[in-house]
Amino acid sequence: MTEDVRNIVLGLIAAGISASLGWLARTYLWRRKLRRKQAFFGLPDNSESLLVVNRDAGGPELTVKRHDVFALLELSALIKDCGAHAQVVAHDTAQQGFGERTEFCVGGPASNRRMAAHMVSLLPGIRVNSDPEPGPDRGAFQIGSERYRLEPGRTEYVVLARLTAGDAKEARPVFLFCGQLPITNQAATRYLARHHERLARKHGNSSFVLLLKVVNSGAYGPDVVELVDDVTRAAQTPLPAAAVPRASHRAK
């Protein structure tokens, strides 16, 4: 073997080793990223999860509003990325506790019984005005002493929460997407899909409750979303029997 041939062979071997090491490093980083994502969502490989949605009042069949369908698509992609499976169930048929399977619950308490039950049990510091009569406070959120009013198409609010049952490490979380309008539910799922890594770094696998504001949905749809505040403490502190809101938030 000549010197030139030997150099070519050694170069090929070195390139092969470098490529193998690079592949192994990328695979390790990808797997570590996947494991963190699975831990945050409570979705290990081949696990089951629930997508709880509204049932349209117009009939017995399970029909979902358009923006809630888009929200389900956002969540389905996340679940698939984790290597898990999803079962779609109507809000009035999901009669089970939580902690055994990860649950994604979409819709406000006025149209989603499951959401109403979760908010009473897990978020006693949030009250949603479900009065069917028109008025300035219709659909408003009260969180602690603050009130957040709905202005359709301009300023709309949605609660995004990750909650677990107690401190059990094996308990699967429930994610709540409680918006004033269906488009805000989609905005919250999209926010979670885009920012779950940052949320996982900040909160780990602990519970959190975020209040998001959807800005000018009439022009921008569900894409322009602002974080108003982390309201975890206020949301988990029961409201006084005769709580009086301290301030109302309106779009300027």
Coordinates of C-alpha atoms in Angstrom, one line a residue:
M1 CA 0.0 0.0 0.0
T2 CA 1.5 3.3 -1.1
E3 CA 1.6 6.3 1.2
D4 CA -1.1 8.1 -0.7
V5 CA -3.5 5.2 -0.5
R6 CA -2.8 4.8 3.2
N7 CA -3.6 8.5 3.8
I8 CA -6.9 8.1 1.8
V9 CA -7.9 5.0 3.9
L10 CA -7.1 6.7 7.2
G11 CA -9.0 9.8 6.1
L12 CA -12.0 7.7 5.2
I13 CA -11.8 5.9 8.6
A14 CA -11.5 9.3 10.4
A15 CA -14.5 10.7 8.5
G16 CA -16.6 7.6 9.3
I17 CA -15.7 7.8 13.0
S18 CA -16.5 11.5 13.1
A19 CA -19.9 11.0 11.3
S20 CA -20.7 8.2 13.7
L21 CA -19.9 10.3 16.8
G22 CA -21.9 13.2 15.3
W23 CA -24.9 10.9 14.7
L24 CA -24.7 9.5 18.3
A25 CA -24.5 13.0 19.7
R26 CA -27.5 14.2 17.8
T27 CA -29.4 11.1 18.7
Y28 CA -28.6 11.6 22.4
L29 CA -29.7 15.2 22.3
W30 CA -32.9 14.3 20.4
R31 CA -33.8 11.6 22.9
R32 CA -33.0 13.8 25.9
K33 CA -35.2 16.6 24.4
L34 CA -38.0 14.0 23.8
R35 CA -37.8 12.7 27.3
R36 CA -38.1 16.2 28.7
K37 CA -41.1 16.8 26.5
Q38 CA -42.7 13.5 27.5
A39 CA -42.2 14.3 31.2
F40 CA -43.7 17.8 30.9
F41 CA -46.8 16.5 29.1
G42 CA -47.0 13.2 31.1
L43 CA -46.9 11.2 27.9
P44 CA -44.3 8.4 27.9
D45 CA -44.1 6.1 24.8
N46 CA -47.4 4.4 23.9
S47 CA -49.3 6.0 26.7
E48 CA -53.0 7.0 26.5
S49 CA -54.4 10.5 26.8
L50 CA -57.8 12.2 26.7
L51 CA -59.0 15.1 24.6
V52 CA -62.1 16.4 26.3
V53 CA -64.3 18.7 24.1
N54 CA -67.7 20.2 24.0
R55 CA -70.8 18.5 22.6
D56 CA -72.9 20.8 20.4
A57 CA -76.2 21.5 22.1
G58 CA -78.0 21.1 18.7
G59 CA -78.0 17.3 18.7
P60 CA -76.7 14.1 20.1
E61 CA -73.7 13.7 17.9
L62 CA -70.3 14.9 18.9
T63 CA -69.8 18.1 16.9
V64 CA -67.0 20.6 17.7
K65 CA -66.7 24.3 16.8
R66 CA -64.2 25.1 14.1
H67 CA -61.6 26.8 16.3
D68 CA -61.9 24.0 18.9
V69 CA -61.2 21.6 16.1
F70 CA -58.0 23.5 15.3
A71 CA -57.1 23.4 19.0
L72 CA -57.5 19.6 18.9
L73 CA -55.2 19.4 15.9
E74 CA -52.5 21.4 17.7
L75 CA -52.8 19.0 20.7
S76 CA -52.9 15.9 18.5
A77 CA -49.6 16.9 17.0
L78 CA -48.0 17.3 20.4
I79 CA -49.3 13.9 21.5
K80 CA -48.1 12.2 18.4
D81 CA -44.6 13.8 18.8
C82 CA -44.4 12.2 22.2
G83 CA -45.2 8.8 20.8
A84 CA -48.5 8.6 22.7
H85 CA -52.1 8.1 21.7
A86 CA -55.3 10.2 22.2
Q87 CA -58.9 9.5 22.7
V88 CA -61.5 12.2 22.0
V89 CA -64.4 12.2 24.4
A90 CA -67.3 14.5 24.9
H91 CA -67.3 16.7 28.1
D92 CA -70.5 15.0 29.4
T93 CA -69.2 11.4 29.0
A94 CA -65.7 11.9 30.6
Q95 CA -66.7 10.5 34.0
Q96 CA -63.5 9.6 35.7
G97 CA -60.9 11.1 38.0
F98 CA -57.6 12.5 36.9
G99 CA -54.0 11.5 37.4
E100 CA -54.1 8.2 35.6
R101 CA -54.0 9.6 32.0
T102 CA -52.9 13.0 30.8
E103 CA -56.0 15.0 30.0
F104 CA -56.4 18.1 27.7
C105 CA -59.7 19.8 28.4
V106 CA -60.8 22.4 25.9
G107 CA -63.6 25.0 26.4
G108 CA -65.2 27.3 29.0
P109 CA -67.2 26.0 32.0
A110 CA -70.5 27.2 30.4
S111 CA -70.3 24.7 27.6
N112 CA -67.9 22.1 29.1
R113 CA -69.1 20.3 32.3
R114 CA -65.7 18.7 32.7
M115 CA -64.0 22.1 32.7
A116 CA -66.6 23.4 35.2
A117 CA -65.8 20.5 37.5
H118 CA -62.0 21.0 37.2
M119 CA -62.3 24.7 38.0
V120 CA -64.4 24.2 41.1
S121 CA -62.0 21.5 42.4
L122 CA -58.7 22.8 41.2
L123 CA -59.1 26.5 40.4
P124 CA -61.5 27.9 43.1
G125 CA -60.0 31.4 42.7
I126 CA -61.3 31.8 39.1
R127 CA -64.9 32.7 38.4
V128 CA -66.3 32.9 34.9
N129 CA -69.4 35.0 34.2
S130 CA -71.7 32.6 32.3
D131 CA -74.8 34.9 32.3
P132 CA -76.6 34.4 29.0
E133 CA -78.0 37.9 29.1
P134 CA -76.0 40.6 27.2
G135 CA -74.0 42.9 29.4
P136 CA -70.5 44.3 29.9
D137 CA -69.5 41.5 32.2
R138 CA -70.8 38.6 30.1
G139 CA -68.0 36.1 29.7
A140 CA -65.7 38.1 32.1
F141 CA -63.0 36.3 34.1
Q142 CA -62.6 37.1 37.8
I143 CA -59.3 36.0 39.2
G144 CA -58.8 37.0 42.8
S145 CA -59.7 40.6 43.0
E146 CA -59.2 41.3 39.3
R147 CA -61.8 41.2 36.5
Y148 CA -60.9 40.7 32.8
R149 CA -63.7 41.6 30.4
L150 CA -64.3 40.3 27.0
E151 CA -64.2 42.6 24.0
P152 CA -64.9 40.3 21.0
G153 CA -62.4 40.7 18.2
R154 CA -60.2 43.1 20.1
T155 CA -59.3 41.7 23.5
E156 CA -60.1 38.2 24.7
Y157 CA -58.6 36.2 27.6
V158 CA -57.9 32.5 28.1
V159 CA -56.6 30.5 31.0
L160 CA -53.9 28.0 30.3
A161 CA -53.2 25.6 33.2
R162 CA -51.1 22.5 33.9
L163 CA -52.3 20.9 37.1
T164 CA -51.4 17.7 38.9
A165 CA -53.1 15.8 41.7
G166 CA -51.0 16.3 44.8
D167 CA -47.2 15.8 44.7
A168 CA -47.3 12.2 43.3
K169 CA -44.5 11.9 40.7
E170 CA -46.5 9.3 38.8
A171 CA -49.6 11.4 38.5
R172 CA -50.4 12.5 35.0
P173 CA -51.2 16.2 34.5
V174 CA -54.4 17.8 33.3
F175 CA -54.1 20.7 30.9
L176 CA -56.9 23.3 30.8
F177 CA -57.7 25.6 27.9
C178 CA -60.5 27.8 29.3
G179 CA -61.1 30.7 26.9
Q180 CA -63.8 33.4 26.6
L181 CA -64.3 32.4 22.9
P182 CA -63.4 29.3 20.9
I183 CA -60.6 31.2 19.1
T184 CA -58.9 31.8 22.4
N185 CA -58.8 28.0 23.1
Q186 CA -57.0 27.6 19.8
A187 CA -54.7 30.5 20.7
A188 CA -53.8 28.8 24.1
T189 CA -53.0 25.4 22.5
R190 CA -50.8 27.1 19.9
Y191 CA -49.1 29.1 22.7
L192 CA -48.4 25.8 24.5
A193 CA -47.1 24.1 21.4
R194 CA -44.7 27.0 20.7
H195 CA -43.5 27.6 24.3
H196 CA -43.6 24.3 26.1
E197 CA -39.9 24.0 26.3
R198 CA -39.6 27.4 28.0
L199 CA -42.5 26.6 30.3
A200 CA -40.9 23.3 31.2
R201 CA -37.6 25.0 32.1
K202 CA -39.4 27.6 34.2
H203 CA -42.0 25.4 36.0
G204 CA -40.5 21.9 35.7
N205 CA -43.3 19.3 36.2
S206 CA -45.1 21.5 38.7
S207 CA -48.6 23.0 38.4
F208 CA -49.0 26.5 36.9
V209 CA -51.9 28.7 35.8
L210 CA -51.3 31.4 33.1
L211 CA -53.6 34.2 32.0
L212 CA -53.1 34.9 28.3
K213 CA -54.6 37.8 26.2
V214 CA -55.5 37.3 22.6
V215 CA -55.0 40.6 20.8
N216 CA -57.1 41.8 17.9
S217 CA -58.3 38.3 16.8
G218 CA -60.6 39.9 14.3
A219 CA -57.5 40.8 12.2
Y220 CA -54.8 38.4 13.4
G221 CA -56.8 35.3 14.4
P222 CA -55.2 33.2 17.2
D223 CA -51.6 34.2 16.4
V224 CA -51.0 37.3 18.6
V225 CA -51.0 36.2 22.2
E226 CA -49.5 38.0 25.2
L227 CA -48.8 36.6 28.6
V228 CA -50.7 38.8 31.1
D229 CA -49.5 37.1 34.3
D230 CA -48.8 33.9 36.2
V231 CA -51.9 33.7 38.3
T232 CA -51.2 30.3 39.9
R233 CA -51.5 31.5 43.5
A234 CA -54.6 33.6 43.0
A235 CA -56.3 30.8 40.9
Q236 CA -55.8 28.2 43.6
T237 CA -56.9 30.5 46.5
P238 CA -60.7 30.3 47.0
L239 CA -62.6 33.5 46.4
P240 CA -64.4 35.1 49.3
A241 CA -68.1 34.5 49.4
A242 CA -68.8 38.1 48.4
A243 CA -65.7 38.9 46.4
V244 CA -65.7 42.4 44.8
P245 CA -63.4 42.9 41.8
R246 CA -60.8 45.6 42.4
A247 CA -60.4 46.6 38.8
S248 CA -61.6 45.8 35.3
H249 CA -59.2 45.4 32.4
R250 CA -60.2 46.8 29.0
A251 CA -58.4 47.2 25.8
K252 CA -57.0 50.6 25.2

